[in-house]
PDB file of C-alpha atoms in Angstrom:
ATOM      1  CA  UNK A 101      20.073  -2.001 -10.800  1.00 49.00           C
ATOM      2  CA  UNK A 102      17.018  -1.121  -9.384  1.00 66.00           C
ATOM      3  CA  UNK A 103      15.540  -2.478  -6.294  1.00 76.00           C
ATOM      4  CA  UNK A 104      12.478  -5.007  -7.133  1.00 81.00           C
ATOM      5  CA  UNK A 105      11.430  -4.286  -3.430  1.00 91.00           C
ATOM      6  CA  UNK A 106       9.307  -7.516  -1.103  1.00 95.00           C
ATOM      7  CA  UNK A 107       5.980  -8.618  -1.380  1.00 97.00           C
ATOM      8  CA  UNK A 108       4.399 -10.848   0.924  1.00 97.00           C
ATOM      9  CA  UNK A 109       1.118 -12.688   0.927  1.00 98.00           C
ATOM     10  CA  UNK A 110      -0.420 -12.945   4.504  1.00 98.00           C
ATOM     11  CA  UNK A 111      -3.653 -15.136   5.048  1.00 98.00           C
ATOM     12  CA  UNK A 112      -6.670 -12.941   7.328  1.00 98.00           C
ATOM     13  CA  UNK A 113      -7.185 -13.803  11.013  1.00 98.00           C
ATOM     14  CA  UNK A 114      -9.223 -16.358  11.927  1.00 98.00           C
ATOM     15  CA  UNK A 115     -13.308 -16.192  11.675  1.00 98.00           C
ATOM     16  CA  UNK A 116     -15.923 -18.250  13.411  1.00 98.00           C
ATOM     17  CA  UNK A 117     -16.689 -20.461   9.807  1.00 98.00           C
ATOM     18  CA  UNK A 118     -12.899 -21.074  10.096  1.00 97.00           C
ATOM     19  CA  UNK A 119     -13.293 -22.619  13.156  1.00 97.00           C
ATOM     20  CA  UNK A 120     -16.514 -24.351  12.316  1.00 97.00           C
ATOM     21  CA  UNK A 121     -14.634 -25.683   8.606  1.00 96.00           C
ATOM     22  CA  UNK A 122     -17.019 -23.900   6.857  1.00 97.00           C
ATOM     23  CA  UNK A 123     -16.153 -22.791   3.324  1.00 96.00           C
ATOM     24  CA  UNK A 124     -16.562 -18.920   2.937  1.00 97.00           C
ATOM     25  CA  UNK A 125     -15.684 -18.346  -0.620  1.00 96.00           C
ATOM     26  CA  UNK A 126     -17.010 -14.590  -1.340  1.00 95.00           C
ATOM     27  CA  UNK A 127     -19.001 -14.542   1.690  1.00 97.00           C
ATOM     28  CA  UNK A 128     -17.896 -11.830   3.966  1.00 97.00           C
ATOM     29  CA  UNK A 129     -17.451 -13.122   7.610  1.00 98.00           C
ATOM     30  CA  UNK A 130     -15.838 -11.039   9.798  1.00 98.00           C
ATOM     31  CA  UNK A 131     -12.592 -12.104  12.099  1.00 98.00           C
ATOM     32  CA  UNK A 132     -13.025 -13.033  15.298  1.00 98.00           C
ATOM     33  CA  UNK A 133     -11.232 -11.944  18.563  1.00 98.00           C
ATOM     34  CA  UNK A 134      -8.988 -15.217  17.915  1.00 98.00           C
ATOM     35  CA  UNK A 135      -8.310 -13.623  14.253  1.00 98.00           C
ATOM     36  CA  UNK A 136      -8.330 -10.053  15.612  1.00 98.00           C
ATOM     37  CA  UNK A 137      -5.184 -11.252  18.291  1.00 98.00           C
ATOM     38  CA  UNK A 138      -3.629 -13.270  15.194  1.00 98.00           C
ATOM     39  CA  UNK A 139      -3.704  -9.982  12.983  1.00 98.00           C
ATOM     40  CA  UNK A 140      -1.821  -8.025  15.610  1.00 98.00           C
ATOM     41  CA  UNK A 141       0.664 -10.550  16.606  1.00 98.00           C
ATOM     42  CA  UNK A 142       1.676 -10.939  12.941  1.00 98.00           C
ATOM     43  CA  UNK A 143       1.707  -7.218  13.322  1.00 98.00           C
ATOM     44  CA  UNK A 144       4.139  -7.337  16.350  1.00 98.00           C
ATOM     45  CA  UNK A 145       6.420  -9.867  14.474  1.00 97.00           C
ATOM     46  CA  UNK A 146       6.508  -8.164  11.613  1.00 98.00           C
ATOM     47  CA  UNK A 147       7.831  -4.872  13.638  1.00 97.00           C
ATOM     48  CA  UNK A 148      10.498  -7.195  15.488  1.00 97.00           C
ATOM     49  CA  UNK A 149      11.903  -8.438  12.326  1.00 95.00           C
ATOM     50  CA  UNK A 150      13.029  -4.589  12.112  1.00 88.00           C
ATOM     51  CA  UNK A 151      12.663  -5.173   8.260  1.00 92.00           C
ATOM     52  CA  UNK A 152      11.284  -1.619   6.287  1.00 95.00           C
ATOM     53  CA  UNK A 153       7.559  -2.141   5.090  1.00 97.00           C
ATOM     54  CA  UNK A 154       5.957   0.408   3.038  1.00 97.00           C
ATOM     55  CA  UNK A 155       2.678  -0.606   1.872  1.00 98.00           C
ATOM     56  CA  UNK A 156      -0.130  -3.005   2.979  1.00 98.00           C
ATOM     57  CA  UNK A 157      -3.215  -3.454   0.940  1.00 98.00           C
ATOM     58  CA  UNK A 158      -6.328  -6.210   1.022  1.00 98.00           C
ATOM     59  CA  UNK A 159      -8.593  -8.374  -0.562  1.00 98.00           C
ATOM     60  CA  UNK A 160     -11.835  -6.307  -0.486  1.00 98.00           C
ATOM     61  CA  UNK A 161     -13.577  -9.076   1.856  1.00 98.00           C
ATOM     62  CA  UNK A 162     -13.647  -7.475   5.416  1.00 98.00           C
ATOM     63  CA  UNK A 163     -11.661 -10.132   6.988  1.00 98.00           C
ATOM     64  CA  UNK A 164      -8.593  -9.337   4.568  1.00 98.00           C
ATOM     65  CA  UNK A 165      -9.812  -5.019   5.438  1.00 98.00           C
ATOM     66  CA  UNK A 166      -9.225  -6.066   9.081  1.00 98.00           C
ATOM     67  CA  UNK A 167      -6.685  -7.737   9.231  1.00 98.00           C
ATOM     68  CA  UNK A 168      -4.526  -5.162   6.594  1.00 98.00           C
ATOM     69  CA  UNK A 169      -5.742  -2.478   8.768  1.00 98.00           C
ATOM     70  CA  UNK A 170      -4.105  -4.058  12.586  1.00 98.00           C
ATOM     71  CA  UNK A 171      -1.237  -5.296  11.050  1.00 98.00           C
ATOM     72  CA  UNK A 172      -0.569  -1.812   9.776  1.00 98.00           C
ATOM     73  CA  UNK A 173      -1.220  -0.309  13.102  1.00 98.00           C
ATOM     74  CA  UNK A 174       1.387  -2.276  14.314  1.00 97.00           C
ATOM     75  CA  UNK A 175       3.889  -0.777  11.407  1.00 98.00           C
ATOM     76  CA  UNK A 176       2.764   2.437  11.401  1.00 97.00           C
ATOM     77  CA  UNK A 177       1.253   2.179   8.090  1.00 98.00           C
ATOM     78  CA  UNK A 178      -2.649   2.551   6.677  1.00 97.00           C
ATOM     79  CA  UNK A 179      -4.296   0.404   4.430  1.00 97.00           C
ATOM     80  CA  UNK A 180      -3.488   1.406   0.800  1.00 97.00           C
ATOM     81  CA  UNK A 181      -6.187   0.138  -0.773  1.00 97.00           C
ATOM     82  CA  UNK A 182      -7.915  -2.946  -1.461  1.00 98.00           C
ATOM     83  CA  UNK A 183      -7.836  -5.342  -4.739  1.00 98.00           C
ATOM     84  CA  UNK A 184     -10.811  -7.385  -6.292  1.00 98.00           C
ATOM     85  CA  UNK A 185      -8.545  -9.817  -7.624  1.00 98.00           C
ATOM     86  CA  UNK A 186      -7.363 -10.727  -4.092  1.00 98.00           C
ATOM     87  CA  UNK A 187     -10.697 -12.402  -2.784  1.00 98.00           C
ATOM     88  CA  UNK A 188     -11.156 -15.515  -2.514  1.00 98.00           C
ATOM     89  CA  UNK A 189     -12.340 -18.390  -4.265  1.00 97.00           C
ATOM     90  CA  UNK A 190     -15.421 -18.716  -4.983  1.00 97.00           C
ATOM     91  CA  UNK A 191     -17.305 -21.610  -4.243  1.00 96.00           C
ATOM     92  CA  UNK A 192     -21.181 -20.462  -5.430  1.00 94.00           C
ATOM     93  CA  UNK A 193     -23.854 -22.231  -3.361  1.00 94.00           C
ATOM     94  CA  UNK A 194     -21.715 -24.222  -1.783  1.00 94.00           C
ATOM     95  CA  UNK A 195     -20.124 -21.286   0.368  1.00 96.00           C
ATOM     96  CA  UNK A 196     -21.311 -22.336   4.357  1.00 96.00           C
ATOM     97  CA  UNK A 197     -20.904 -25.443   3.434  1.00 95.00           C
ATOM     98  CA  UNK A 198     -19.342 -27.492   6.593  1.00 95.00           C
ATOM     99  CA  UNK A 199     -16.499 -29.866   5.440  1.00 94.00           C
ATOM    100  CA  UNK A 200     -15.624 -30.795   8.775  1.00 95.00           C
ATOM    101  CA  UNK A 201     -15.170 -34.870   8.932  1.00 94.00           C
ATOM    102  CA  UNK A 202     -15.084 -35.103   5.229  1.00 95.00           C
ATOM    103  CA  UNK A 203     -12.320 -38.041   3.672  1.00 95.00           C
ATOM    104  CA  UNK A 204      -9.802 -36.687   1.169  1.00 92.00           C
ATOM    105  CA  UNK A 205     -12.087 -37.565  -2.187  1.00 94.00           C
ATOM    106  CA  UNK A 206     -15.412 -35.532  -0.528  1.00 94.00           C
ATOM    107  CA  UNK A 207     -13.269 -32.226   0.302  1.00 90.00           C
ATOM    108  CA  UNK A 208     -11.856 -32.568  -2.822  1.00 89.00           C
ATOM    109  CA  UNK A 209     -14.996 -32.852  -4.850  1.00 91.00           C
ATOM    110  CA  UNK A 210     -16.261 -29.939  -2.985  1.00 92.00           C
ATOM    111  CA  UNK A 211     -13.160 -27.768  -3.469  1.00 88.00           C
ATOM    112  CA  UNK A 212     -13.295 -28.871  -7.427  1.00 89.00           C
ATOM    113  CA  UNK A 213     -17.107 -27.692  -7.102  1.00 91.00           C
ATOM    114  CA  UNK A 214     -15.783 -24.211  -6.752  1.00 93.00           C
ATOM    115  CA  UNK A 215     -14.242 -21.118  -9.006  1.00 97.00           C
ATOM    116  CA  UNK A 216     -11.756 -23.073 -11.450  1.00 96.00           C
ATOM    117  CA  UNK A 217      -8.123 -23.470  -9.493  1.00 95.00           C
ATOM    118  CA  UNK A 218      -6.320 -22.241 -12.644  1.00 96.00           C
ATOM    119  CA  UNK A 219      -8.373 -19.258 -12.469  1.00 97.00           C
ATOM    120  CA  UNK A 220      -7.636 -18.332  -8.995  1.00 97.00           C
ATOM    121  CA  UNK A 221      -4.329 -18.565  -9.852  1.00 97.00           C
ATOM    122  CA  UNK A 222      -4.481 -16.319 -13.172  1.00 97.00           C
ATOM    123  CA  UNK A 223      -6.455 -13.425 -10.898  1.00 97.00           C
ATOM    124  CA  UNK A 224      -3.354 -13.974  -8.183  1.00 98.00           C
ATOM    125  CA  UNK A 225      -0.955 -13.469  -9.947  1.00 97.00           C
ATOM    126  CA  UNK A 226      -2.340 -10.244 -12.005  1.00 97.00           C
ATOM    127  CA  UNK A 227      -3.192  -8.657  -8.413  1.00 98.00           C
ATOM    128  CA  UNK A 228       0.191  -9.692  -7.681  1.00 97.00           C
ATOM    129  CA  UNK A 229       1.063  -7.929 -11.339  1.00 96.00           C
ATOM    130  CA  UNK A 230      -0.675  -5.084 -10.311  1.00 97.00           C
ATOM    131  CA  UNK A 231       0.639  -4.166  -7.240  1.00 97.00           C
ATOM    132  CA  UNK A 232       4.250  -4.180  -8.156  1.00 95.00           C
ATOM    133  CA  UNK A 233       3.506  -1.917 -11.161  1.00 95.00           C
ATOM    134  CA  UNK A 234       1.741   0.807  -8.964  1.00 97.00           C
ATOM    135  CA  UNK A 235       4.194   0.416  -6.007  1.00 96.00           C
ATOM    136  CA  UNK A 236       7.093  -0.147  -7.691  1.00 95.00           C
ATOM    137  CA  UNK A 237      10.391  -1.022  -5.255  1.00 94.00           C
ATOM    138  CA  UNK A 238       8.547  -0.516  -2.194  1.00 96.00           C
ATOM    139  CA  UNK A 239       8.030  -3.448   0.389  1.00 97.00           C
ATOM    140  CA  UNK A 240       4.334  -4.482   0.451  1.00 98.00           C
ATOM    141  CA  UNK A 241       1.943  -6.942   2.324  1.00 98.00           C
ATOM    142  CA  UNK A 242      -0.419  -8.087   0.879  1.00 98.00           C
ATOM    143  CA  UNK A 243      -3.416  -9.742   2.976  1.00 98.00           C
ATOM    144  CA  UNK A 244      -5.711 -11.920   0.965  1.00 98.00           C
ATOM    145  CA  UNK A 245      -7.130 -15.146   1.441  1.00 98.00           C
ATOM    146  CA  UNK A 246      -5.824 -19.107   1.831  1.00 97.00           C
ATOM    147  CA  UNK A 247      -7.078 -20.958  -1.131  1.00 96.00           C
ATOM    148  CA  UNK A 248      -5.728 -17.888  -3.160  1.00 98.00           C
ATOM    149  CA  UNK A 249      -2.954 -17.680  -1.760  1.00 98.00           C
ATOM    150  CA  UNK A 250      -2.159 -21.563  -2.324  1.00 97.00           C
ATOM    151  CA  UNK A 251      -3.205 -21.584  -5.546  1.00 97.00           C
ATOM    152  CA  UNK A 252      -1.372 -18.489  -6.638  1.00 97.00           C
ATOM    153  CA  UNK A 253       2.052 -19.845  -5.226  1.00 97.00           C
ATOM    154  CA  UNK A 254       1.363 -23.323  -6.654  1.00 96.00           C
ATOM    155  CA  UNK A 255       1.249 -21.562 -10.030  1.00 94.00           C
ATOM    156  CA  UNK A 256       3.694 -19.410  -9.532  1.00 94.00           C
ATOM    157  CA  UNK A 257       6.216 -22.024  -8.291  1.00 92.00           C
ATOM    158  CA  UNK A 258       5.193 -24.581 -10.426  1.00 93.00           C
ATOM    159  CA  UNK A 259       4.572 -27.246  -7.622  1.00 94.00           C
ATOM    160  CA  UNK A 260       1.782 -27.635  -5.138  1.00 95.00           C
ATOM    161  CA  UNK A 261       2.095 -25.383  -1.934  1.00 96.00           C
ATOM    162  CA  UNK A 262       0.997 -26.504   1.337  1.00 96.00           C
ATOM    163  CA  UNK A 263      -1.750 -24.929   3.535  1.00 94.00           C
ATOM    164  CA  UNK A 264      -1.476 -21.269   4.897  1.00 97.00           C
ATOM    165  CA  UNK A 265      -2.162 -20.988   8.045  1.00 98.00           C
ATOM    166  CA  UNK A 266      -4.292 -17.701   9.490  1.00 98.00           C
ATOM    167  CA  UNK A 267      -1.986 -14.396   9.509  1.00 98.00           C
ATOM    168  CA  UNK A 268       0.890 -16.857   8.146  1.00 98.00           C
ATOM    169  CA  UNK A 269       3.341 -14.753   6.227  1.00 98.00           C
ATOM    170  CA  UNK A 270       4.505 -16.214   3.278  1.00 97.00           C
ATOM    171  CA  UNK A 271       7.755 -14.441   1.186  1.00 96.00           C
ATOM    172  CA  UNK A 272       6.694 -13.757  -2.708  1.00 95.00           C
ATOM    173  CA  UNK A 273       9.842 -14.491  -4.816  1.00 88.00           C
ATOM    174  CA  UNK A 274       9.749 -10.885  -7.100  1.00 83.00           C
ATOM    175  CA  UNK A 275      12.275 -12.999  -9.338  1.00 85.00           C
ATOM    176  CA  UNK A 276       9.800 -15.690 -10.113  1.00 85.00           C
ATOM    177  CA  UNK A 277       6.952 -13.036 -10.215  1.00 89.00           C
ATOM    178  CA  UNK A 278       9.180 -11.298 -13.048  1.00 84.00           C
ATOM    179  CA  UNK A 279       9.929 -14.501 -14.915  1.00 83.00           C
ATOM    180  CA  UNK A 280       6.156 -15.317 -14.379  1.00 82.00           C
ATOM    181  CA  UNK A 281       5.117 -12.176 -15.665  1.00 69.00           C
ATOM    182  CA  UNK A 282       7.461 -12.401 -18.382  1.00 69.00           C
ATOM    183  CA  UNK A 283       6.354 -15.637 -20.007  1.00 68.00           C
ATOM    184  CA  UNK A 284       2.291 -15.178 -19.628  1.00 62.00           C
ATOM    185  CA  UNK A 285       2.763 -12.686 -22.220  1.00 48.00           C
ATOM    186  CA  UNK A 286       3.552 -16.040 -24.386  1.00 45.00           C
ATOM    187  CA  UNK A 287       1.078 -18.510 -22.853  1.00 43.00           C
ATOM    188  CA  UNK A 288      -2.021 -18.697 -23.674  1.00 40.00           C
ATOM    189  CA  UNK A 289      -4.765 -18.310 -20.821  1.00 42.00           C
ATOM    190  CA  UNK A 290      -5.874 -22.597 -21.389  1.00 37.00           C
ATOM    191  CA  UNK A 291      -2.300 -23.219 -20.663  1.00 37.00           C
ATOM    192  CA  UNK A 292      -2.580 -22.258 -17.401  1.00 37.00           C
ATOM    193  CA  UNK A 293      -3.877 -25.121 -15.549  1.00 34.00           C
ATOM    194  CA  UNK A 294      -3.254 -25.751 -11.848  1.00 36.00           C
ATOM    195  CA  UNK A 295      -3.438 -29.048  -9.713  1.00 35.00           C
TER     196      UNK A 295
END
């Protein structure tokens, strides 16, 4: 038997609209030395764990770049490359938005204002696709973005996933990803709904 290898999803470092609850969307804020200290902790942790990593590639969005790219000094590794599919959600004029102070039913009208949650998830998971079909058994991290990454897992899982925190790591079951890979082959794209 082969070896499927690890993936894991790691959310960017922190950015000033994070800490403001601003929605970024597509917009491409840059971390901040908070998010620049999170990226090489993670880093750091990630060495201690004494677990082999191989690859680490990005979202595109210079927050994900950043964060990839001091992470991997901490391993030893450089960036491998960056993937459109990994940026975030888009959330079209509403991106700067604040939603600081906002009840549940405002946040969520403003998240459901955005790129379509099943869609997010569909573009997660074929980055996710991609990635272990050009790096096939090796260990990758993957450093993309928190409503992505929610979404995708959600999906992927088949139940709602909590929050990711900045630089949280968060394991990728390859044996899901398989089966999930396996029966969108058979499922049409409007049977993909999420939330």
């Amino acid at each position: 038997m082969t070896n499927p290898g690890r993936i894991v999803l790691i959310r960017h470092g922190q950015t000033d609209w994070n800490l403001a609850e601003r929605l970024q969307g597509a917009v491409d804020v840059p971390l901040n030395d908070t998010g620049r200290h999170q990226a090489r902790e993670a880093g750091r942790l990630l060495r201690e764990q004494a677990l082999p990593w191989d690859v680490v590639v990005s979202s595109p969005l210079g927050r994900a770049v950043e964060t990839a790219r001091l992470i991997g000094e901490a391993l030893g590794l450089e960036p491998a490359g960056t993937y459109p599919e990994l940026t975030e959600r888009g959330f079209g004029r509403h991106e700067g938005t604040s939603y600081a102070g906002l009840g549940p039913a405002e946040r969520e009208a403003l998240m459901g204002a955005g790129e379509p949650a099943g869609a997010v998830a569909r573009r997660g998971l074929a980055a996710l696709h991609r990635i272990r079909r050009e790096h096939p058994g090796r260990h990758v991290l993957v450093v993309a973005h928190g409503s992505l990454i929610r979404l995708t897992l959600s999906h992927l899982h088949g139940r709602a996933h909590p929050r990711i925190g900045n630089c949280e790591v968060v394991p990728v079951g390859v044996e899901a990803l398989a089966a999930a890979h396996e029966a969108s082959a058979d499922t049409p794209d409007t049977a993909l709904p999420v939330q």
